[in-house]
Amino acid sequence: MIEKEMKVPFIDIARYESGFQQEWLAKVSTMSATSQFIGGSEVSTLEERLKSILEVRYAVGCANGTDAIQLGLRALGITGGDVVLVPNATFWATFEAVVNVGGVPVTVDIDLNDGGIDLQAFEDAVKAEKPKAAVVAHLYGWGTKHILALRALCIQHDVLLIEDGAQCFGVRHQGVPLLKGALISTTSFYPAKVLGAAGDAGAVFTNDSELADRVRRLGNHGRTAHYGYGDVGWNSRLDSLQAAFLNLSMNYIDNRIQSRRQSAEEYQVRLPLVGLIPMKPPIGYAENGYCNVCLLPDSTKKDNLEAMLKSRNIGFGNIYPGAMSVQNGAKKYLKQHYGGSNAEQLSKSVLNLPLFAYMKKEEIDYVIESVQHAMMTGERV
């Protein structure tokens, strides 16, 4: 029984630890006084810490997550006319990055069990299109259950695989960091991410020294010396203030992820008891608690539940409400689609309940009790 109404945001990125904001203001003051704005120790320290946490040999910071994907593709040699496979369920940046480097996107359907790539559709696309590269996106705070098979298939067919890890920071697969085994991978530090900056920021990870060198060079105007240029790149440097914010946040990241995982587990255990089935990470994954994912194929039930959440001041999301292959912006670039329409089904039925670090028990109780009321009564308001 809901005793009182409250407000629960979809995400609260300002729910910091005690003293965090004071630490941040002190750091900004010091860096401003010494003009530490580009490069420097904050950036190098962040890259070292990322390498350690993700167990990769190289980490290169950049301006944002979209640039990270573009830098990865460029470092792999993707250029005009090269076919690149892209998941049909992802954020638009994954698709547009391929187009922006001159690649030709081919979409591949997804598996509704975990939101990852449909392995059979991926294999069909590889054999038919003979792509130079492929991008897979690790959605929802875990990774596809087929990740080892996908990596092996790409090696077998000489397909360069880039892993978009914007939602999977801190995820472990079979006991090791998910991105450790990637040829090249990327992340976004957009503020709403599990590890978020105070603005836009991103990074590229790899175990290959040549790829790391190319990424760093391309993200700094193609420089080989201060006024020497070995390639045409662009300006995608990670600024020092964003690196400083991330370094400070990393002091608390284990606690934040643990808090998120506890809330995610609470949903996974309790929501089925009130008639709503959440998506769970595949076997072998330790998720990071990035978001809650529920699928409601019945549009009436979905509309009713969303109306109820709004009426009770509970935030929610739809990640993501449109497949890549049906976007108006994709029409003149998309070469082909492989697989069925699972991505479209997901976009019509997905609902994400509030999930963020340090959610309070009473907030989760309020959300779940509200869901129960909506599912049992069918009320819209």
PDB file of C-alpha atoms in Angstrom, residues 43-342:
ATOM      1  CA  VAL A  43      44.654  13.361 -18.162  1.00  0.00           C
ATOM      2  CA  SER A  44      47.658  11.052 -17.853  1.00  0.00           C
ATOM      3  CA  THR A  45      46.550   9.919 -14.405  1.00  0.00           C
ATOM      4  CA  LEU A  46      43.061   9.133 -15.678  1.00  0.00           C
ATOM      5  CA  GLU A  47      44.402   7.090 -18.574  1.00  0.00           C
ATOM      6  CA  GLU A  48      46.601   5.074 -16.221  1.00  0.00           C
ATOM      7  CA  ARG A  49      43.691   4.401 -13.889  1.00  0.00           C
ATOM      8  CA  LEU A  50      41.449   3.343 -16.767  1.00  0.00           C
ATOM      9  CA  LYS A  51      44.097   0.915 -17.983  1.00  0.00           C
ATOM     10  CA  SER A  52      44.319  -0.625 -14.544  1.00  0.00           C
ATOM     11  CA  ILE A  53      40.575  -0.993 -13.997  1.00  0.00           C
ATOM     12  CA  LEU A  54      39.810  -2.349 -17.469  1.00  0.00           C
ATOM     13  CA  GLU A  55      43.006  -4.433 -17.647  1.00  0.00           C
ATOM     14  CA  VAL A  56      43.974  -3.083 -21.067  1.00  0.00           C
ATOM     15  CA  ARG A  57      47.414  -1.953 -22.225  1.00  0.00           C
ATOM     16  CA  TYR A  58      46.341   1.399 -23.663  1.00  0.00           C
ATOM     17  CA  ALA A  59      43.705   3.999 -22.855  1.00  0.00           C
ATOM     18  CA  VAL A  60      43.409   7.229 -24.835  1.00  0.00           C
ATOM     19  CA  GLY A  61      41.096   9.998 -23.678  1.00  0.00           C
ATOM     20  CA  CYS A  62      39.115  12.044 -26.184  1.00  0.00           C
ATOM     21  CA  ALA A  63      36.417  14.707 -26.353  1.00  0.00           C
ATOM     22  CA  ASN A  64      33.294  12.499 -26.304  1.00  0.00           C
ATOM     23  CA  GLY A  65      31.937   9.027 -26.895  1.00  0.00           C
ATOM     24  CA  THR A  66      30.986   9.640 -30.522  1.00  0.00           C
ATOM     25  CA  ASP A  67      34.510  10.776 -31.332  1.00  0.00           C
ATOM     26  CA  ALA A  68      35.783   7.677 -29.556  1.00  0.00           C
ATOM     27  CA  ILE A  69      33.951   5.421 -32.019  1.00  0.00           C
ATOM     28  CA  GLN A  70      35.094   7.513 -34.982  1.00  0.00           C
ATOM     29  CA  LEU A  71      38.685   7.452 -33.758  1.00  0.00           C
ATOM     30  CA  GLY A  72      38.499   3.698 -33.345  1.00  0.00           C
ATOM     31  CA  LEU A  73      37.110   3.224 -36.843  1.00  0.00           C
ATOM     32  CA  ARG A  74      39.695   5.555 -38.371  1.00  0.00           C
ATOM     33  CA  ALA A  75      42.485   3.789 -36.479  1.00  0.00           C
ATOM     34  CA  LEU A  76      41.291   0.503 -37.978  1.00  0.00           C
ATOM     35  CA  GLY A  77      41.586   2.031 -41.437  1.00  0.00           C
ATOM     36  CA  ILE A  78      37.888   2.383 -42.204  1.00  0.00           C
ATOM     37  CA  THR A  79      37.437   4.802 -45.070  1.00  0.00           C
ATOM     38  CA  GLY A  80      35.196   5.605 -48.026  1.00  0.00           C
ATOM     39  CA  GLY A  81      33.117   2.650 -49.211  1.00  0.00           C
ATOM     40  CA  ASP A  82      34.089   0.166 -46.494  1.00  0.00           C
ATOM     41  CA  VAL A  83      31.119  -1.862 -45.270  1.00  0.00           C
ATOM     42  CA  VAL A  84      30.630  -1.810 -41.497  1.00  0.00           C
ATOM     43  CA  LEU A  85      28.050  -3.855 -39.604  1.00  0.00           C
ATOM     44  CA  VAL A  86      26.083  -1.946 -36.961  1.00  0.00           C
ATOM     45  CA  PRO A  87      23.527  -3.204 -34.398  1.00  0.00           C
ATOM     46  CA  ASN A  88      19.989  -2.135 -35.181  1.00  0.00           C
ATOM     47  CA  ALA A  89      19.363  -1.297 -31.517  1.00  0.00           C
ATOM     48  CA  THR A  90      21.817   1.270 -30.198  1.00  0.00           C
ATOM     49  CA  PHE A  91      22.222   5.008 -29.763  1.00  0.00           C
ATOM     50  CA  TRP A  92      22.396   6.959 -33.035  1.00  0.00           C
ATOM     51  CA  ALA A  93      26.074   7.834 -32.441  1.00  0.00           C
ATOM     52  CA  THR A  94      27.065   4.249 -33.257  1.00  0.00           C
ATOM     53  CA  PHE A  95      25.469   4.520 -36.696  1.00  0.00           C
ATOM     54  CA  GLU A  96      26.529   8.078 -37.482  1.00  0.00           C
ATOM     55  CA  ALA A  97      30.143   7.404 -36.524  1.00  0.00           C
ATOM     56  CA  VAL A  98      30.347   4.855 -39.351  1.00  0.00           C
ATOM     57  CA  VAL A  99      28.897   7.355 -41.815  1.00  0.00           C
ATOM     58  CA  ASN A 100      31.156  10.171 -40.583  1.00  0.00           C
ATOM     59  CA  VAL A 101      34.317   8.207 -41.383  1.00  0.00           C
ATOM     60  CA  GLY A 102      33.018   7.290 -44.837  1.00  0.00           C
ATOM     61  CA  GLY A 103      31.881   3.759 -44.053  1.00  0.00           C
ATOM     62  CA  VAL A 104      28.777   2.096 -45.464  1.00  0.00           C
ATOM     63  CA  PRO A 105      26.502   0.875 -42.629  1.00  0.00           C
ATOM     64  CA  VAL A 106      24.685  -2.443 -42.704  1.00  0.00           C
ATOM     65  CA  THR A 107      22.350  -3.030 -39.768  1.00  0.00           C
ATOM     66  CA  VAL A 108      22.039  -6.323 -37.913  1.00  0.00           C
ATOM     67  CA  ASP A 109      19.086  -7.319 -35.745  1.00  0.00           C
ATOM     68  CA  ILE A 110      19.311  -7.951 -32.025  1.00  0.00           C
ATOM     69  CA  ASP A 111      18.386 -10.654 -29.528  1.00  0.00           C
ATOM     70  CA  LEU A 112      15.458  -9.647 -27.314  1.00  0.00           C
ATOM     71  CA  ASN A 113      16.830 -11.711 -24.437  1.00  0.00           C
ATOM     72  CA  ASP A 114      19.688  -9.304 -23.724  1.00  0.00           C
ATOM     73  CA  GLY A 115      19.575  -6.527 -26.334  1.00  0.00           C
ATOM     74  CA  GLY A 116      22.799  -7.727 -27.943  1.00  0.00           C
ATOM     75  CA  ILE A 117      23.467  -8.746 -31.528  1.00  0.00           C
ATOM     76  CA  ASP A 118      21.567 -11.682 -33.059  1.00  0.00           C
ATOM     77  CA  LEU A 119      24.459 -14.077 -33.682  1.00  0.00           C
ATOM     78  CA  GLN A 120      22.890 -15.818 -36.682  1.00  0.00           C
ATOM     79  CA  ALA A 121      21.964 -12.533 -38.362  1.00  0.00           C
ATOM     80  CA  PHE A 122      25.489 -11.258 -37.710  1.00  0.00           C
ATOM     81  CA  GLU A 123      27.040 -14.358 -39.279  1.00  0.00           C
ATOM     82  CA  ASP A 124      24.712 -14.078 -42.295  1.00  0.00           C
ATOM     83  CA  ALA A 125      25.744 -10.445 -42.763  1.00  0.00           C
ATOM     84  CA  VAL A 126      29.441 -11.270 -42.462  1.00  0.00           C
ATOM     85  CA  LYS A 127      29.217 -13.972 -45.136  1.00  0.00           C
ATOM     86  CA  ALA A 128      27.045 -11.973 -47.514  1.00  0.00           C
ATOM     87  CA  GLU A 129      28.540  -8.487 -47.156  1.00  0.00           C
ATOM     88  CA  LYS A 130      32.181  -9.340 -46.383  1.00  0.00           C
ATOM     89  CA  PRO A 131      32.496  -6.209 -44.222  1.00  0.00           C
ATOM     90  CA  LYS A 132      35.818  -4.678 -43.309  1.00  0.00           C
ATOM     91  CA  ALA A 133      34.614  -3.959 -39.779  1.00  0.00           C
ATOM     92  CA  ALA A 134      31.742  -4.356 -37.368  1.00  0.00           C
ATOM     93  CA  VAL A 135      30.549  -2.416 -34.343  1.00  0.00           C
ATOM     94  CA  VAL A 136      28.743  -4.099 -31.464  1.00  0.00           C
ATOM     95  CA  ALA A 137      27.166  -2.113 -28.639  1.00  0.00           C
ATOM     96  CA  HIS A 138      27.124  -3.444 -25.091  1.00  0.00           C
ATOM     97  CA  LEU A 139      23.736  -2.124 -23.977  1.00  0.00           C
ATOM     98  CA  TYR A 140      21.994  -1.871 -20.629  1.00  0.00           C
ATOM     99  CA  GLY A 141      24.959  -2.348 -18.322  1.00  0.00           C
ATOM    100  CA  TRP A 142      26.154  -5.750 -19.499  1.00  0.00           C
ATOM    101  CA  GLY A 143      27.257  -7.296 -22.794  1.00  0.00           C
ATOM    102  CA  THR A 144      25.875  -9.685 -25.357  1.00  0.00           C
ATOM    103  CA  LYS A 145      25.883 -13.345 -24.336  1.00  0.00           C
ATOM    104  CA  HIS A 146      27.536 -14.100 -27.689  1.00  0.00           C
ATOM    105  CA  ILE A 147      30.581 -11.867 -27.199  1.00  0.00           C
ATOM    106  CA  LEU A 148      33.182 -14.659 -27.351  1.00  0.00           C
ATOM    107  CA  ALA A 149      31.533 -16.200 -30.416  1.00  0.00           C
ATOM    108  CA  LEU A 150      31.334 -12.775 -32.092  1.00  0.00           C
ATOM    109  CA  ARG A 151      35.020 -12.079 -31.488  1.00  0.00           C
ATOM    110  CA  ALA A 152      35.977 -15.527 -32.804  1.00  0.00           C
ATOM    111  CA  LEU A 153      33.761 -15.148 -35.875  1.00  0.00           C
ATOM    112  CA  CYS A 154      35.311 -11.779 -36.702  1.00  0.00           C
ATOM    113  CA  ILE A 155      38.823 -13.199 -36.420  1.00  0.00           C
ATOM    114  CA  GLN A 156      37.839 -16.133 -38.623  1.00  0.00           C
ATOM    115  CA  HIS A 157      36.477 -13.861 -41.365  1.00  0.00           C
ATOM    116  CA  ASP A 158      39.024 -11.027 -41.035  1.00  0.00           C
ATOM    117  CA  VAL A 159      36.432  -8.552 -39.752  1.00  0.00           C
ATOM    118  CA  LEU A 160      37.787  -5.793 -37.499  1.00  0.00           C
ATOM    119  CA  LEU A 161      35.546  -5.614 -34.440  1.00  0.00           C
ATOM    120  CA  ILE A 162      35.077  -2.424 -32.445  1.00  0.00           C
ATOM    121  CA  GLU A 163      33.097  -2.641 -29.210  1.00  0.00           C
ATOM    122  CA  ASP A 164      30.983   0.347 -28.176  1.00  0.00           C
ATOM    123  CA  GLY A 165      31.181   0.172 -24.391  1.00  0.00           C
ATOM    124  CA  ALA A 166      29.431   3.439 -23.537  1.00  0.00           C
ATOM    125  CA  GLN A 167      27.076   1.625 -21.137  1.00  0.00           C
ATOM    126  CA  CYS A 168      29.324  -1.108 -19.757  1.00  0.00           C
ATOM    127  CA  PHE A 169      32.000   0.560 -17.621  1.00  0.00           C
ATOM    128  CA  GLY A 170      32.797  -1.783 -14.738  1.00  0.00           C
ATOM    129  CA  VAL A 171      31.080  -4.813 -16.310  1.00  0.00           C
ATOM    130  CA  ARG A 172      32.843  -8.138 -15.877  1.00  0.00           C
ATOM    131  CA  HIS A 173      32.482 -11.237 -18.038  1.00  0.00           C
ATOM    132  CA  GLN A 174      33.612 -14.607 -16.758  1.00  0.00           C
ATOM    133  CA  GLY A 175      35.427 -12.839 -13.946  1.00  0.00           C
ATOM    134  CA  VAL A 176      37.424 -10.336 -16.030  1.00  0.00           C
ATOM    135  CA  PRO A 177      36.634  -6.836 -17.353  1.00  0.00           C
ATOM    136  CA  LEU A 178      34.457  -7.181 -20.454  1.00  0.00           C
ATOM    137  CA  LEU A 179      36.586  -4.909 -22.655  1.00  0.00           C
ATOM    138  CA  LYS A 180      39.870  -6.606 -21.759  1.00  0.00           C
ATOM    139  CA  GLY A 181      39.527  -9.021 -24.672  1.00  0.00           C
ATOM    140  CA  ALA A 182      38.424  -6.467 -27.281  1.00  0.00           C
ATOM    141  CA  LEU A 183      40.521  -5.600 -30.318  1.00  0.00           C
ATOM    142  CA  ILE A 184      39.522  -1.989 -29.773  1.00  0.00           C
ATOM    143  CA  SER A 185      36.724  -0.555 -27.652  1.00  0.00           C
ATOM    144  CA  THR A 186      35.285   2.790 -26.675  1.00  0.00           C
ATOM    145  CA  THR A 187      33.379   4.502 -23.921  1.00  0.00           C
ATOM    146  CA  SER A 188      31.464   7.680 -23.272  1.00  0.00           C
ATOM    147  CA  PHE A 189      31.771   9.688 -20.072  1.00  0.00           C
ATOM    148  CA  TYR A 190      28.558  11.600 -20.716  1.00  0.00           C
ATOM    149  CA  PRO A 191      27.317  12.753 -17.280  1.00  0.00           C
ATOM    150  CA  ALA A 192      24.498  10.185 -17.090  1.00  0.00           C
ATOM    151  CA  LYS A 193      26.841   7.225 -17.528  1.00  0.00           C
ATOM    152  CA  VAL A 194      27.973   4.995 -14.656  1.00  0.00           C
ATOM    153  CA  LEU A 195      31.287   6.867 -14.738  1.00  0.00           C
ATOM    154  CA  GLY A 196      30.242  10.309 -15.915  1.00  0.00           C
ATOM    155  CA  ALA A 197      32.141  13.548 -16.415  1.00  0.00           C
ATOM    156  CA  ALA A 198      30.986  17.119 -15.802  1.00  0.00           C
ATOM    157  CA  GLY A 199      30.333  17.413 -19.540  1.00  0.00           C
ATOM    158  CA  ASP A 200      31.293  15.504 -22.667  1.00  0.00           C
ATOM    159  CA  ALA A 201      34.290  13.163 -22.609  1.00  0.00           C
ATOM    160  CA  GLY A 202      35.255   9.736 -23.940  1.00  0.00           C
ATOM    161  CA  ALA A 203      38.052   7.212 -24.334  1.00  0.00           C
ATOM    162  CA  VAL A 204      39.363   4.457 -26.599  1.00  0.00           C
ATOM    163  CA  PHE A 205      40.913   1.230 -25.291  1.00  0.00           C
ATOM    164  CA  THR A 206      43.097  -1.385 -26.944  1.00  0.00           C
ATOM    165  CA  ASN A 207      45.952  -3.806 -26.329  1.00  0.00           C
ATOM    166  CA  ASP A 208      47.571  -2.954 -29.677  1.00  0.00           C
ATOM    167  CA  SER A 209      50.306  -0.297 -29.544  1.00  0.00           C
ATOM    168  CA  GLU A 210      49.915   0.723 -33.195  1.00  0.00           C
ATOM    169  CA  LEU A 211      46.162   1.223 -32.836  1.00  0.00           C
ATOM    170  CA  ALA A 212      46.703   3.263 -29.673  1.00  0.00           C
ATOM    171  CA  ASP A 213      49.269   5.464 -31.431  1.00  0.00           C
ATOM    172  CA  ARG A 214      46.912   6.079 -34.336  1.00  0.00           C
ATOM    173  CA  VAL A 215      44.031   6.973 -32.046  1.00  0.00           C
ATOM    174  CA  ARG A 216      46.145   9.436 -30.079  1.00  0.00           C
ATOM    175  CA  ARG A 217      47.548  11.002 -33.251  1.00  0.00           C
ATOM    176  CA  LEU A 218      44.169  11.293 -35.014  1.00  0.00           C
ATOM    177  CA  GLY A 219      42.571  12.882 -31.961  1.00  0.00           C
ATOM    178  CA  ASN A 220      45.247  15.572 -31.865  1.00  0.00           C
ATOM    179  CA  HIS A 221      45.181  16.885 -35.450  1.00  0.00           C
ATOM    180  CA  GLY A 222      47.273  13.978 -36.776  1.00  0.00           C
ATOM    181  CA  ARG A 223      50.333  15.365 -35.016  1.00  0.00           C
ATOM    182  CA  THR A 224      53.687  13.616 -35.041  1.00  0.00           C
ATOM    183  CA  ALA A 225      55.333  16.731 -33.538  1.00  0.00           C
ATOM    184  CA  HIS A 226      53.954  20.039 -32.297  1.00  0.00           C
ATOM    185  CA  TYR A 227      53.943  21.430 -35.846  1.00  0.00           C
ATOM    186  CA  GLY A 228      54.427  18.132 -37.674  1.00  0.00           C
ATOM    187  CA  TYR A 229      51.476  16.213 -39.048  1.00  0.00           C
ATOM    188  CA  GLY A 230      51.494  12.593 -40.156  1.00  0.00           C
ATOM    189  CA  ASP A 231      47.800  12.425 -40.919  1.00  0.00           C
ATOM    190  CA  VAL A 232      44.647  14.517 -41.155  1.00  0.00           C
ATOM    191  CA  GLY A 233      42.910  14.146 -37.805  1.00  0.00           C
ATOM    192  CA  TRP A 234      40.761  16.539 -35.820  1.00  0.00           C
ATOM    193  CA  ASN A 235      40.662  18.108 -32.378  1.00  0.00           C
ATOM    194  CA  SER A 236      39.286  15.566 -29.926  1.00  0.00           C
ATOM    195  CA  ARG A 237      41.428  16.144 -26.864  1.00  0.00           C
ATOM    196  CA  LEU A 238      40.069  15.296 -23.415  1.00  0.00           C
ATOM    197  CA  ASP A 239      40.267  18.527 -21.450  1.00  0.00           C
ATOM    198  CA  SER A 240      41.905  18.545 -18.045  1.00  0.00           C
ATOM    199  CA  LEU A 241      38.866  19.637 -16.044  1.00  0.00           C
ATOM    200  CA  GLN A 242      36.822  16.688 -17.338  1.00  0.00           C
ATOM    201  CA  ALA A 243      39.712  14.355 -16.537  1.00  0.00           C
ATOM    202  CA  ALA A 244      39.926  15.836 -13.036  1.00  0.00           C
ATOM    203  CA  PHE A 245      36.205  15.288 -12.434  1.00  0.00           C
ATOM    204  CA  LEU A 246      36.545  11.688 -13.637  1.00  0.00           C
ATOM    205  CA  ASN A 247      39.577  11.092 -11.423  1.00  0.00           C
ATOM    206  CA  LEU A 248      37.628  12.336  -8.439  1.00  0.00           C
ATOM    207  CA  SER A 249      34.629  10.192  -9.380  1.00  0.00           C
ATOM    208  CA  MET A 250      36.828   7.116  -9.736  1.00  0.00           C
ATOM    209  CA  ASN A 251      37.692   7.403  -6.048  1.00  0.00           C
ATOM    210  CA  TYR A 252      34.061   6.418  -5.416  1.00  0.00           C
ATOM    211  CA  ILE A 253      33.254   4.283  -8.446  1.00  0.00           C
ATOM    212  CA  ASP A 254      33.264   0.928  -6.647  1.00  0.00           C
ATOM    213  CA  ASN A 255      30.660   2.152  -4.150  1.00  0.00           C
ATOM    214  CA  ARG A 256      28.557   3.687  -6.907  1.00  0.00           C
ATOM    215  CA  ILE A 257      28.530   0.497  -8.960  1.00  0.00           C
ATOM    216  CA  GLN A 258      27.744  -1.615  -5.904  1.00  0.00           C
ATOM    217  CA  SER A 259      24.816   0.686  -5.100  1.00  0.00           C
ATOM    218  CA  ARG A 260      23.538   0.433  -8.665  1.00  0.00           C
ATOM    219  CA  ARG A 261      23.854  -3.356  -8.648  1.00  0.00           C
ATOM    220  CA  GLN A 262      21.844  -3.603  -5.447  1.00  0.00           C
ATOM    221  CA  SER A 263      19.034  -1.516  -6.916  1.00  0.00           C
ATOM    222  CA  ALA A 264      19.098  -3.485 -10.173  1.00  0.00           C
ATOM    223  CA  GLU A 265      18.876  -6.744  -8.238  1.00  0.00           C
ATOM    224  CA  GLU A 266      16.003  -5.381  -6.167  1.00  0.00           C
ATOM    225  CA  TYR A 267      14.061  -4.749  -9.374  1.00  0.00           C
ATOM    226  CA  GLN A 268      14.962  -8.160 -10.800  1.00  0.00           C
ATOM    227  CA  VAL A 269      13.717  -9.951  -7.690  1.00  0.00           C
ATOM    228  CA  ARG A 270      10.622  -7.892  -6.902  1.00  0.00           C
ATOM    229  CA  LEU A 271       9.187  -6.769 -10.252  1.00  0.00           C
ATOM    230  CA  PRO A 272       8.153 -10.295 -11.381  1.00  0.00           C
ATOM    231  CA  LEU A 273       6.080 -10.509  -8.179  1.00  0.00           C
ATOM    232  CA  VAL A 274       3.981  -7.552  -9.369  1.00  0.00           C
ATOM    233  CA  GLY A 275       3.624  -8.701 -12.966  1.00  0.00           C
ATOM    234  CA  LEU A 276       6.519  -6.940 -14.723  1.00  0.00           C
ATOM    235  CA  ILE A 277       9.474  -8.976 -15.991  1.00  0.00           C
ATOM    236  CA  PRO A 278      12.818  -7.143 -16.160  1.00  0.00           C
ATOM    237  CA  MET A 279      15.568  -8.088 -18.590  1.00  0.00           C
ATOM    238  CA  LYS A 280      18.563  -9.687 -16.870  1.00  0.00           C
ATOM    239  CA  PRO A 281      22.232  -9.869 -17.838  1.00  0.00           C
ATOM    240  CA  PRO A 282      23.268 -13.109 -19.557  1.00  0.00           C
ATOM    241  CA  ILE A 283      24.898 -15.859 -17.522  1.00  0.00           C
ATOM    242  CA  GLY A 284      28.553 -15.093 -16.837  1.00  0.00           C
ATOM    243  CA  TYR A 285      28.114 -11.334 -16.501  1.00  0.00           C
ATOM    244  CA  ALA A 286      28.451  -9.077 -13.472  1.00  0.00           C
ATOM    245  CA  GLU A 287      26.491  -6.001 -14.540  1.00  0.00           C
ATOM    246  CA  ASN A 288      27.186  -2.402 -13.532  1.00  0.00           C
ATOM    247  CA  GLY A 289      23.572  -1.456 -12.760  1.00  0.00           C
ATOM    248  CA  TYR A 290      23.414   1.074 -15.598  1.00  0.00           C
ATOM    249  CA  CYS A 291      19.668   0.798 -16.128  1.00  0.00           C
ATOM    250  CA  ASN A 292      16.546  -1.216 -15.581  1.00  0.00           C
ATOM    251  CA  VAL A 293      15.005  -2.741 -18.724  1.00  0.00           C
ATOM    252  CA  CYS A 294      11.460  -4.081 -19.038  1.00  0.00           C
ATOM    253  CA  LEU A 295       9.593  -5.052 -22.213  1.00  0.00           C
ATOM    254  CA  LEU A 296       5.828  -4.586 -22.481  1.00  0.00           C
ATOM    255  CA  PRO A 297       4.670  -5.867 -25.903  1.00  0.00           C
ATOM    256  CA  ASP A 298       1.071  -4.941 -25.023  1.00  0.00           C
ATOM    257  CA  SER A 299       0.941  -1.247 -25.988  1.00  0.00           C
ATOM    258  CA  THR A 300      -2.156  -0.611 -23.844  1.00  0.00           C
ATOM    259  CA  LYS A 301      -0.423  -1.898 -20.716  1.00  0.00           C
ATOM    260  CA  LYS A 302       2.676   0.130 -21.563  1.00  0.00           C
ATOM    261  CA  ASP A 303       0.657   3.315 -22.085  1.00  0.00           C
ATOM    262  CA  ASN A 304      -1.245   2.734 -18.849  1.00  0.00           C
ATOM    263  CA  LEU A 305       1.908   2.107 -16.860  1.00  0.00           C
ATOM    264  CA  GLU A 306       3.665   5.173 -18.251  1.00  0.00           C
ATOM    265  CA  ALA A 307       0.627   7.310 -17.460  1.00  0.00           C
ATOM    266  CA  MET A 308       0.573   5.953 -13.914  1.00  0.00           C
ATOM    267  CA  LEU A 309       4.299   6.679 -13.460  1.00  0.00           C
ATOM    268  CA  LYS A 310       3.790  10.247 -14.657  1.00  0.00           C
ATOM    269  CA  SER A 311       0.842  10.770 -12.334  1.00  0.00           C
ATOM    270  CA  ARG A 312       2.936   9.616  -9.390  1.00  0.00           C
ATOM    271  CA  ASN A 313       5.978  11.763 -10.300  1.00  0.00           C
ATOM    272  CA  ILE A 314       8.158   8.782 -11.209  1.00  0.00           C
ATOM    273  CA  GLY A 315      10.609   9.280 -14.039  1.00  0.00           C
ATOM    274  CA  PHE A 316      11.102   6.637 -16.718  1.00  0.00           C
ATOM    275  CA  GLY A 317      12.876   6.190 -20.025  1.00  0.00           C
ATOM    276  CA  ASN A 318      12.649   4.364 -23.346  1.00  0.00           C
ATOM    277  CA  ILE A 319      16.147   3.203 -24.291  1.00  0.00           C
ATOM    278  CA  TYR A 320      15.864   3.265 -27.269  1.00  0.00           C
ATOM    279  CA  PRO A 321      12.583   4.286 -28.938  1.00  0.00           C
ATOM    280  CA  GLY A 322      13.642   3.749 -32.550  1.00  0.00           C
ATOM    281  CA  ALA A 323      15.691   1.203 -34.515  1.00  0.00           C
ATOM    282  CA  MET A 324      18.586   2.482 -36.636  1.00  0.00           C
ATOM    283  CA  SER A 325      17.285   1.074 -39.918  1.00  0.00           C
ATOM    284  CA  VAL A 326      14.010   3.018 -39.722  1.00  0.00           C
ATOM    285  CA  GLN A 327      15.448   6.420 -38.825  1.00  0.00           C
ATOM    286  CA  ASN A 328      14.894   9.097 -41.479  1.00  0.00           C
ATOM    287  CA  GLY A 329      18.571   9.999 -41.268  1.00  0.00           C
ATOM    288  CA  ALA A 330      19.615   6.445 -42.121  1.00  0.00           C
ATOM    289  CA  LYS A 331      17.779   6.066 -45.417  1.00  0.00           C
ATOM    290  CA  LYS A 332      20.375   7.484 -47.787  1.00  0.00           C
ATOM    291  CA  TYR A 333      23.290   5.703 -46.077  1.00  0.00           C
ATOM    292  CA  LEU A 334      21.991   2.254 -45.160  1.00  0.00           C
ATOM    293  CA  LYS A 335      23.026  -0.479 -47.570  1.00  0.00           C
ATOM    294  CA  GLN A 336      21.145  -3.468 -46.142  1.00  0.00           C
ATOM    295  CA  HIS A 337      19.587  -4.977 -43.031  1.00  0.00           C
ATOM    296  CA  TYR A 338      20.047  -8.547 -41.770  1.00  0.00           C
ATOM    297  CA  GLY A 339      17.791 -10.461 -39.412  1.00  0.00           C
ATOM    298  CA  GLY A 340      14.250  -9.791 -38.331  1.00  0.00           C
ATOM    299  CA  SER A 341      12.459  -6.959 -36.580  1.00  0.00           C
ATOM    300  CA  ASN A 342      13.421  -7.526 -32.956  1.00  0.00           C
TER     301      ASN A 342
END
